[in-house]
Short mmCIF file of C-alpha atoms in Angstrom, two decimals:
data_model
loop_
_atom_site.label_atom_id
_atom_site.label_comp_id
_atom_site.label_asym_id
_atom_site.label_seq_id
_atom_site.Cartn_x
_atom_site.Cartn_y
_atom_site.Cartn_z
CA MET S 1 53.79 76.54 -26.66
CA LYS S 2 51.48 73.86 -25.16
CA PHE S 3 50.13 73.01 -28.61
CA PHE S 4 53.67 72.80 -29.88
CA LEU S 5 54.73 70.34 -27.11
CA THR S 6 51.64 68.20 -27.71
CA GLY S 7 52.37 67.96 -31.39
CA PHE S 8 56.01 67.33 -30.65
CA LEU S 9 55.25 64.34 -28.34
CA SER S 10 52.77 62.90 -30.86
CA ALA S 11 55.43 63.08 -33.52
CA ILE S 12 57.84 61.20 -31.22
CA LEU S 13 55.35 58.31 -30.81
CA ILE S 14 54.69 58.10 -34.55
CA ALA S 15 58.41 58.04 -35.21
CA VAL S 16 58.93 55.17 -32.73
CA PHE S 17 56.60 52.92 -34.69
CA ILE S 18 58.10 54.04 -38.03
CA LEU S 19 61.59 53.20 -36.78
CA PHE S 20 60.39 49.83 -35.52
CA LEU S 21 59.21 48.97 -39.02
CA LEU S 22 62.36 50.21 -40.81
CA PRO S 23 65.11 47.81 -41.97
CA ASP S 24 67.88 46.86 -39.53
CA GLU S 25 70.34 49.37 -41.10
CA PRO S 26 69.84 52.62 -39.18
CA PRO S 27 69.69 55.89 -41.03
CA VAL S 28 72.61 58.29 -40.99
CA GLN S 29 72.18 60.68 -38.06
CA GLN S 30 72.83 64.38 -38.52
CA GLU S 31 74.77 66.40 -35.98
CA GLN S 32 71.90 68.73 -35.00
CA THR S 33 70.05 69.31 -31.73
CA ILE S 34 66.74 70.82 -30.64
CA ASP S 35 66.39 73.09 -27.65
CA LEU S 36 63.70 71.55 -25.36
CA GLN S 37 63.88 74.29 -22.70
CA ILE S 38 60.36 75.30 -21.47
CA ILE S 39 59.87 79.04 -21.35
CA GLU S 40 58.38 80.46 -18.13
CA PRO S 41 54.95 82.16 -18.55
CA GLU S 42 56.27 85.69 -18.00
CA GLN S 43 58.85 85.03 -20.75
CA GLU S 44 56.30 83.84 -23.34
CA ARG S 45 56.60 85.50 -26.72
CA VAL S 46 55.18 84.95 -30.13
CA PRO S 47 57.40 82.42 -31.83
CA GLU S 48 59.15 83.37 -34.98
CA THR S 49 58.27 81.73 -38.24
CA PRO S 50 60.28 78.47 -38.34
CA SER S 51 62.90 78.14 -40.98
CA ALA S 52 63.17 75.28 -43.45
CA GLU S 53 65.89 73.82 -41.27
CA ASP S 54 63.64 73.92 -38.18
CA ARG S 55 60.83 72.29 -40.10
CA GLU S 56 63.18 69.49 -41.15
CA ALA S 57 64.31 68.99 -37.53
CA ALA S 58 60.73 68.76 -36.29
CA ALA S 59 59.97 66.14 -38.93
CA HIS S 60 62.82 63.91 -37.68
CA PRO S 61 63.13 64.61 -33.93
CA PHE S 62 64.82 61.35 -32.93
CA ASP S 63 67.56 61.93 -35.45
CA LYS S 64 68.47 65.19 -33.74
CA LEU S 65 68.53 64.03 -30.07
CA GLN S 66 71.97 63.25 -28.77
CA PRO S 67 72.01 60.86 -25.75
CA ALA S 68 74.50 61.11 -22.94
CA PRO S 69 77.44 58.74 -23.16
CA GLY S 70 76.34 55.19 -22.39
CA GLU S 71 72.61 55.95 -22.68
CA LEU S 72 70.16 54.76 -25.34
CA THR S 73 68.51 57.13 -27.71
CA PRO S 74 64.72 57.58 -27.19
CA ALA S 75 64.10 55.48 -30.30
CA GLU S 76 66.30 52.68 -29.02
CA THR S 77 64.63 52.84 -25.63
CA ALA S 78 61.17 52.64 -27.21
CA ILE S 79 62.21 49.69 -29.39
CA GLU S 80 63.67 47.87 -26.37
CA LEU S 81 60.44 48.34 -24.35
CA ILE S 82 58.31 47.12 -27.26
CA GLY S 83 60.58 44.10 -27.61
CA GLU S 84 60.15 43.26 -23.93
CA GLU S 85 56.37 43.44 -24.31
CA MET S 86 56.51 41.20 -27.36
CA ASP S 87 58.68 38.68 -25.52
CA GLY S 88 55.98 38.42 -22.83
CA LEU S 89 53.33 37.44 -25.38
CA SER S 90 52.94 33.82 -26.43
CA MET S 91 52.84 33.32 -30.15
CA GLU S 92 50.30 30.46 -29.51
CA THR S 93 47.09 32.11 -28.26
CA GLU S 94 44.83 28.98 -28.28
CA GLN S 95 44.56 27.35 -24.82
CA PRO S 96 44.91 23.56 -24.59
CA ALA S 97 41.60 21.66 -24.43
CA GLU S 98 40.47 20.45 -21.00
CA SER S 99 38.09 17.78 -19.70
CA LEU S 100 34.47 18.78 -19.09
CA MET S 101 31.64 17.77 -16.75
CA VAL S 102 27.96 18.48 -17.43
CA VAL S 103 25.38 18.19 -14.62
CA HIS S 104 21.74 17.27 -15.32
CA GLN S 105 18.90 17.02 -12.77
CA VAL S 106 16.25 14.53 -13.85
CA LYS S 107 12.85 16.08 -14.56
CA SER S 108 9.44 14.46 -14.90
CA GLY S 109 9.21 12.69 -18.27
CA ASP S 110 12.97 12.43 -18.75
CA THR S 111 14.43 9.23 -20.20
CA LEU S 112 18.07 8.37 -20.67
CA LEU S 113 17.70 8.72 -24.46
CA SER S 114 16.00 12.12 -24.22
CA ILE S 115 18.80 13.36 -21.95
CA PHE S 116 21.45 12.12 -24.40
CA ASN S 117 19.67 13.95 -27.21
CA ALA S 118 19.32 17.16 -25.18
CA LEU S 119 23.06 17.15 -24.45
CA SER S 120 23.94 16.20 -28.07
CA ILE S 121 25.86 13.10 -26.94
CA ASN S 122 26.79 10.60 -29.62
CA GLN S 123 24.13 7.89 -29.58
CA GLU S 124 26.83 5.28 -30.03
CA HIS S 125 27.55 5.73 -26.31
CA TYR S 126 23.86 5.27 -25.52
CA HIS S 127 23.70 1.98 -27.44
CA ARG S 128 26.90 0.78 -25.76
CA LEU S 129 25.37 1.54 -22.39
CA ILE S 130 22.04 -0.22 -22.89
CA ALA S 131 23.66 -3.23 -24.56
CA SER S 132 23.84 -4.79 -21.10
CA LYS S 133 20.49 -4.58 -19.27
CA GLU S 134 22.16 -5.74 -16.07
CA ILE S 135 24.56 -2.78 -16.12
CA SER S 136 22.07 -0.14 -17.27
CA LYS S 137 19.00 -1.19 -15.26
CA GLY S 138 19.63 1.56 -12.69
CA LEU S 139 19.40 4.22 -15.42
CA SER S 140 16.13 2.75 -16.69
CA ARG S 141 14.46 3.77 -13.41
CA LEU S 142 15.25 7.48 -13.35
CA ARG S 143 13.27 9.53 -10.83
CA PRO S 144 12.64 13.31 -10.83
CA GLY S 145 15.20 15.10 -8.69
CA GLN S 146 17.99 12.55 -9.19
CA MET S 147 21.34 13.87 -10.42
CA LEU S 148 23.36 12.77 -13.48
CA TYR S 149 26.98 13.85 -14.05
CA PHE S 150 28.40 13.44 -17.59
CA HIS S 151 32.21 13.48 -17.83
CA PHE S 152 33.96 14.22 -21.17
CA ASP S 153 37.67 14.14 -22.11
CA GLU S 154 39.58 16.92 -23.92
CA ASN S 155 38.21 15.61 -27.25
CA ARG S 156 34.66 15.86 -25.91
CA GLU S 157 34.23 12.11 -25.87
CA LEU S 158 32.04 10.67 -23.09
CA THR S 159 34.17 8.87 -20.49
CA GLN S 160 31.88 8.44 -17.47
CA ILE S 161 28.32 8.91 -16.21
CA THR S 162 27.65 9.21 -12.48
CA HIS S 163 24.07 8.54 -11.35
CA GLU S 164 23.16 9.67 -7.82
CA SER S 165 19.99 7.69 -7.11
CA ASN S 166 19.77 9.00 -3.53
CA ALA S 167 21.88 10.69 -0.87
CA ILE S 168 23.75 7.44 -0.14
CA GLN S 169 23.89 5.41 -3.36
CA SER S 170 25.62 6.41 -6.61
CA ASP S 171 26.63 4.40 -9.68
CA ASN S 172 29.60 5.23 -11.93
CA TYR S 173 29.44 4.02 -15.57
CA HIS S 174 32.95 4.02 -17.10
CA PHE S 175 33.23 4.03 -20.91
CA GLY S 176 36.34 2.22 -22.15
CA ASP S 177 37.62 0.50 -25.27
CA GLU S 178 36.28 -2.84 -24.05
CA GLY S 179 32.79 -1.61 -23.16
CA VAL S 180 31.01 -0.04 -20.20
CA ALA S 181 31.95 -0.96 -16.62
CA LEU S 182 29.73 -0.31 -13.58
CA GLU S 183 31.09 0.80 -10.21
CA SER S 184 28.60 1.24 -7.34
CA VAL S 185 29.51 3.48 -4.41
CA LYS S 186 27.78 3.89 -1.04
CA LYS S 187 28.56 6.82 1.20
CA ALA S 188 29.09 6.31 4.91
CA VAL S 189 26.04 7.12 7.03
CA GLU S 190 26.58 8.77 10.41
CA THR S 191 23.85 8.21 13.00
CA ARG S 192 23.29 10.85 15.67
CA THR S 193 20.83 11.02 18.57
CA GLU S 194 18.47 14.01 18.55
CA THR S 195 15.50 15.18 20.62
CA ALA S 196 12.29 17.13 20.14
CA GLN S 197 9.44 18.14 22.42
CA GLY S 198 6.41 20.38 22.36
CA THR S 199 2.90 21.18 23.54
CA ILE S 200 -0.33 20.67 21.60
CA ARG S 201 -1.87 24.02 20.66
CA SER S 202 -3.60 23.30 17.34
CA SER S 203 -2.88 19.75 16.08
CA LEU S 204 -0.34 16.98 16.53
CA PHE S 205 1.00 17.42 13.01
CA ALA S 206 1.33 21.21 13.10
CA ASP S 207 2.83 21.31 16.60
CA GLY S 208 5.13 18.39 15.82
CA GLN S 209 6.48 20.26 12.79
CA ASN S 210 6.94 23.38 14.92
CA ALA S 211 9.09 21.23 17.22
CA GLY S 212 11.32 20.30 14.26
CA MET S 213 9.87 16.84 13.59
CA SER S 214 9.29 15.42 10.11
CA GLY S 215 5.89 14.05 9.10
CA LYS S 216 7.28 10.52 9.18
CA LEU S 217 8.64 10.97 12.71
CA ILE S 218 5.32 12.39 13.93
CA MET S 219 3.41 9.40 12.54
CA ASN S 220 5.87 6.89 14.02
CA MET S 221 5.58 8.54 17.43
CA ALA S 222 1.76 8.48 17.25
CA LYS S 223 1.81 4.76 16.43
CA LEU S 224 3.60 4.10 19.73
CA PHE S 225 0.62 5.49 21.65
CA ASN S 226 -2.37 4.66 19.45
CA TYR S 227 -3.05 1.63 21.65
CA ASP S 228 -3.99 4.04 24.46
CA ILE S 229 -4.85 7.36 22.76
CA ASP S 230 -7.34 8.01 19.97
CA PHE S 231 -5.56 10.93 18.27
CA GLY S 232 -8.66 11.71 16.24
CA SER S 233 -10.93 12.40 19.19
CA GLU S 234 -8.97 12.49 22.47
CA LEU S 235 -6.21 15.01 21.72
CA LYS S 236 -6.48 18.16 23.88
CA GLN S 237 -4.80 21.55 24.04
CA GLY S 238 -1.94 21.46 26.54
CA ASP S 239 -1.08 17.79 25.86
CA TYR S 240 2.70 17.29 25.90
CA PHE S 241 4.98 15.14 23.73
CA ALA S 242 8.70 14.38 23.66
CA VAL S 243 10.81 12.05 21.55
CA ILE S 244 14.42 10.84 21.49
CA TYR S 245 15.34 9.48 18.06
CA GLU S 246 18.12 8.65 15.65
CA ALA S 247 18.93 10.94 12.72
CA ASP S 248 21.03 9.92 9.71
CA PHE S 249 23.68 12.21 8.16
CA VAL S 250 25.80 11.90 5.01
CA ASP S 251 28.73 14.30 4.49
CA GLY S 252 27.40 16.36 7.38
CA GLU S 253 23.95 16.78 5.80
CA ARG S 254 20.87 15.31 7.43
CA ILE S 255 19.07 12.86 5.14
CA GLY S 256 16.35 11.44 7.38
CA THR S 257 15.33 9.96 10.70
CA GLY S 258 15.71 6.44 12.01
CA ASN S 259 14.52 4.57 15.08
CA ILE S 260 12.68 6.22 17.95
CA LEU S 261 14.66 5.34 21.09
CA ALA S 262 12.24 6.76 23.67
CA ALA S 263 9.02 8.79 23.65
CA GLU S 264 6.54 10.37 26.03
CA PHE S 265 2.99 11.62 25.60
CA VAL S 266 0.84 13.29 28.25
CA ASN S 267 -2.81 13.16 27.20
CA ASN S 268 -5.42 14.81 29.43
CA LYS S 269 -2.81 14.82 32.25
CA LYS S 270 -2.21 11.07 31.92
CA GLN S 271 1.39 10.12 31.17
CA TYR S 272 2.52 7.43 28.72
CA ARG S 273 6.25 6.67 28.25
CA VAL S 274 8.03 4.00 26.22
CA VAL S 275 11.60 2.92 25.43
CA ARG S 276 12.75 0.79 22.51
CA TYR S 277 14.14 -2.63 23.45
CA GLU S 278 15.57 -5.51 21.39
CA ASP S 279 15.69 -8.93 23.04
CA ASP S 280 18.20 -11.74 22.57
CA TYR S 281 16.29 -13.07 19.56
CA GLY S 282 16.20 -9.77 17.69
CA ASN S 283 12.56 -9.02 18.53
CA ILE S 284 11.93 -5.28 18.91
CA ASP S 285 9.21 -3.73 21.03
CA TYR S 286 8.53 -0.68 23.21
CA PHE S 287 8.08 -1.02 26.97
CA ASP S 288 7.08 1.27 29.83
CA GLU S 289 9.00 1.86 33.08
CA GLU S 290 7.58 -1.37 34.54
CA GLY S 291 8.78 -3.44 31.62
CA ARG S 292 5.28 -3.84 30.21
CA SER S 293 4.86 -3.81 26.44
CA ARG S 294 2.85 -0.90 25.12
CA LYS S 295 1.96 -2.98 22.10
CA LYS S 296 -1.48 -4.43 22.64
CA LYS S 297 -3.18 -7.16 20.71
CA PHE S 298 -5.42 -4.49 19.16
CA ILE S 299 -5.01 -0.93 18.01
CA ARG S 300 -7.97 1.40 18.55
CA THR S 301 -8.44 2.80 15.05
CA PRO S 302 -8.34 0.88 11.75
CA LEU S 303 -7.49 3.81 9.40
CA ASN S 304 -6.37 7.40 9.06
CA PHE S 305 -9.63 9.33 9.20
CA THR S 306 -10.86 12.92 9.05
CA ARG S 307 -13.47 12.72 11.85
CA ILE S 308 -15.78 10.41 13.79
CA SER S 309 -19.16 10.82 12.13
CA SER S 310 -21.10 8.55 14.49
CA ARG S 311 -20.23 7.02 17.87
CA PHE S 312 -21.22 3.85 19.66
CA THR S 313 -24.73 4.38 21.13
CA ARG S 314 -27.84 2.46 22.15
CA LYS S 315 -30.11 4.93 20.36
CA ARG S 316 -29.40 6.79 17.13
CA TRP S 317 -31.57 8.20 14.31
CA HIS S 318 -30.65 6.19 11.22
CA PRO S 319 -30.27 8.58 8.23
CA VAL S 320 -31.36 5.95 5.67
CA LEU S 321 -33.96 3.90 7.56
CA LYS S 322 -35.42 7.09 9.11
CA ARG S 323 -35.98 5.53 12.52
CA TRP S 324 -34.29 5.22 15.89
CA ARG S 325 -32.06 2.21 16.43
CA SER S 326 -28.87 1.30 18.25
CA HIS S 327 -25.48 1.96 16.64
CA LYS S 328 -23.17 -0.81 17.76
CA GLY S 329 -19.96 0.52 16.28
CA VAL S 330 -18.04 3.67 15.36
CA ASP S 331 -18.24 5.42 11.98
CA TYR S 332 -15.01 7.02 10.71
CA ALA S 333 -15.51 9.54 7.88
CA ALA S 334 -12.74 9.32 5.27
CA PRO S 335 -12.37 9.74 1.48
CA THR S 336 -13.32 6.82 -0.75
CA GLY S 337 -10.32 4.55 -1.29
CA THR S 338 -8.65 5.28 2.08
CA PRO S 339 -6.81 2.08 3.17
CA VAL S 340 -8.37 0.12 6.05
CA TRP S 341 -6.14 -2.12 8.15
CA ALA S 342 -6.74 -4.99 10.57
CA THR S 343 -6.65 -3.82 14.20
CA GLY S 344 -5.18 -7.13 15.37
CA ASP S 345 -3.76 -10.46 14.22
CA GLY S 346 -6.47 -12.89 13.16
CA VAL S 347 -8.21 -14.94 10.48
CA VAL S 348 -10.68 -13.65 7.87
CA ASN S 349 -14.02 -15.15 8.89
CA VAL S 350 -16.38 -13.36 6.47
CA ILE S 351 -15.60 -11.39 3.30
CA GLY S 352 -18.28 -10.29 0.85
CA ARG S 353 -21.53 -8.32 0.65
CA GLN S 354 -23.99 -8.46 3.56
CA ARG S 355 -27.30 -6.60 4.07
CA GLY S 356 -26.87 -3.05 5.42
CA TYR S 357 -23.06 -3.46 5.80
CA GLY S 358 -22.53 -3.55 2.05
CA LYS S 359 -19.06 -4.93 1.36
CA VAL S 360 -17.84 -6.16 4.73
CA ILE S 361 -15.01 -8.13 6.38
CA TYR S 362 -15.15 -10.03 9.70
CA ILE S 363 -11.84 -10.98 11.32
CA LYS S 364 -11.76 -13.50 14.16
CA HIS S 365 -9.11 -13.00 16.89
CA GLY S 366 -9.82 -15.90 19.27
CA GLN S 367 -12.66 -14.71 21.52
CA TYR S 368 -12.73 -11.33 19.75
CA ILE S 369 -14.23 -10.34 16.38
CA THR S 370 -13.73 -7.07 14.50
CA VAL S 371 -16.06 -5.92 11.71
CA TYR S 372 -15.28 -3.51 8.83
CA GLY S 373 -18.34 -2.35 6.85
CA HIS S 374 -19.38 -0.14 3.88
CA LEU S 375 -16.10 -0.91 2.08
CA ASN S 376 -15.53 0.18 -1.49
CA GLY S 377 -13.47 -2.96 -2.15
CA PHE S 378 -11.20 -5.60 -0.64
CA LYS S 379 -7.45 -6.02 -0.75
CA ARG S 380 -6.68 -7.95 -3.94
CA GLY S 381 -6.34 -11.68 -3.31
CA LEU S 382 -7.75 -11.59 0.23
CA LYS S 383 -10.19 -14.45 0.92
CA LYS S 384 -11.92 -16.30 3.74
CA GLY S 385 -9.51 -18.29 5.90
CA ASP S 386 -6.50 -16.02 5.23
CA ARG S 387 -4.41 -14.99 8.24
CA VAL S 388 -3.80 -11.25 8.61
CA LYS S 389 -1.40 -9.24 10.78
CA GLN S 390 -2.09 -6.16 12.83
CA GLY S 391 -1.78 -3.11 10.60
CA GLN S 392 -2.14 -5.09 7.35
CA VAL S 393 -4.37 -3.43 4.70
CA ILE S 394 -7.53 -5.49 4.17
CA GLY S 395 -9.81 -3.11 2.22
CA TYR S 396 -10.70 0.46 1.27
CA VAL S 397 -13.25 3.02 2.49
CA GLY S 398 -16.50 3.27 0.50
CA GLN S 399 -20.23 3.82 0.97
CA THR S 400 -21.74 0.48 0.00
CA GLY S 401 -24.86 -0.78 1.82
CA LEU S 402 -26.94 1.61 3.93
CA ALA S 403 -24.56 4.57 3.85
CA THR S 404 -25.11 8.22 2.90
CA GLY S 405 -21.44 9.06 2.42
CA PRO S 406 -17.98 7.47 2.35
CA HIS S 407 -16.98 6.14 5.78
CA LEU S 408 -15.92 2.99 7.62
CA HIS S 409 -18.27 1.29 10.07
CA TYR S 410 -16.11 -0.50 12.66
CA GLU S 411 -17.30 -2.92 15.35
CA PHE S 412 -15.56 -4.72 18.22
CA ARG S 413 -17.15 -7.84 19.72
CA VAL S 414 -16.07 -9.81 22.79
CA ASN S 415 -17.55 -13.33 22.99
CA GLY S 416 -20.25 -12.23 20.54
CA LYS S 417 -21.18 -9.10 22.52
CA HIS S 418 -20.75 -5.62 21.03
CA VAL S 419 -18.50 -3.24 23.03
CA ASN S 420 -17.44 0.35 22.42
CA PRO S 421 -14.10 0.18 20.55
CA LEU S 422 -13.17 3.67 21.81
CA SER S 423 -13.48 2.83 25.50
CA ALA S 424 -13.07 -0.96 25.74
CA LYS S 425 -10.05 -2.10 27.72
CA LEU S 426 -7.94 -3.79 25.07
CA PRO S 427 -5.84 -6.86 25.91
CA VAL S 428 -2.10 -6.28 26.29
CA ALA S 429 0.79 -8.35 25.00
CA ASP S 430 2.79 -10.72 27.20
CA PRO S 431 5.12 -8.92 29.69
CA LEU S 432 8.91 -9.41 29.96
CA ASN S 433 10.15 -12.13 32.26
CA ARG S 434 12.41 -11.27 35.20
CA THR S 435 15.71 -11.70 33.35
CA GLN S 436 14.51 -9.73 30.32
CA LYS S 437 13.12 -6.98 32.51
CA LYS S 438 16.47 -6.56 34.29
CA ARG S 439 18.26 -6.18 30.98
CA PHE S 440 15.62 -3.80 29.69
CA LEU S 441 15.81 -1.50 32.72
CA ALA S 442 19.61 -1.27 32.44
CA THR S 443 19.13 0.05 28.90
CA ALA S 444 16.02 2.12 29.57
CA GLU S 445 16.86 4.08 32.73
CA PRO S 446 19.23 6.59 31.03
CA LEU S 447 16.57 7.25 28.38
CA PHE S 448 13.82 7.79 30.95
CA ARG S 449 16.11 10.28 32.75
CA ALA S 450 16.66 12.06 29.43
CA LEU S 451 12.87 12.34 28.99
CA ASP S 452 12.69 13.92 32.47
CA LEU S 453 15.31 16.49 31.44
CA LEU S 454 13.41 17.31 28.26
CA LYS S 455 10.19 17.88 30.18
CA GLY S 456 12.00 20.11 32.68
CA ARG S 457 13.43 22.15 29.84
CA ASP S 458 10.01 22.49 28.22
CA VAL S 459 8.43 23.64 31.49
CA ALA S 460 11.22 26.21 31.98
CA MET S 461 10.73 27.58 28.45
CA ASN S 462 6.95 27.88 28.90
CA ASP S 463 7.40 29.72 32.21
CA ARG S 464 9.37 32.53 30.57
#
């Protein structure tokens, strides 16, 4: 019986589709019915051999079903359902074309033309773009990591290129019938005040990074104290640092750091603290709690070095001359080509080659003279009589003259007498006058209190 019902239902489905394909004129229905009563299991019996009439009825089941008054026949119901499904389908299956944007991050070696070729963009657009060097000059200086956004219309024609040169600046190149138009956009920068503090355990750079500081911020903080601290030789475990600084954000994302507002460094239990101050004339400097400038007329070290290879001494074994003699300066070991800068404002008094110094520069600073020996070369264009500023590059580390390896020999002379540049008391800049000091303290006191709070927090954290 089950096989019979399965075959019967399959025949119904086949008939539905046959009727759907027949002409609109329905066939003549015969006045016959089929008994669909299901026999209970205990009543099952072997069916009798169907007659020719039964076989004819099974071949046309829908013709034999009589619906109740007002109801549709199964065939009509099936046709109506199929019609509803067909009505829900759109005869136009192709979706309308939409605009498109392609993003490309500039890689090393990329040029604008190579990017156009990689994206299969019509070179006519490229030639239109470079027709004006003034408009396209920004795209001629592509840098790895920069972003390019190519906008296309529904016909896949290029309509706009957006070039993000950095987190703030972007240029939009609009392609129109009359040529290419440039629109430059700058995002708003939000400046926030942030803090960081830590204790020296391995090195200033490593411990500064552990405190959340960038390499640039660490170097800028060190420059504030390099008049008093030689970070290459005087840094000790347990030294403390703290900094209050400005951080720049665009769209809520941090893009870099700005000015240091206040900083503190405790070196060998000696405290140094500074606050940034701008006077009425726009001059910017850093002052301590007494209103004294921390900027001295000289900085202690003239380069970034790896180690001190020889100190100031009255008696040293010379590695080249093979005899004992005084060493009236400090030798800083550093790779060949490392920039060397002037430790103070002055005038170039000697520049050239000289006996054991090799290539050497003397800078005169009034009653003081600084000497820079064993140089590999001089800053291009620098000559005798030129004025130089503190921190200005004047030459590069080498091993010319009586030298066994690349290093800088640095001397500091006061009225012609050699002094130890690591321990000499360096002259300070002019202090603030009374009016300026009053203004400075009004600005500085809240920042000094904030440094106190940071130190208290650091002590509490280390006591846990």
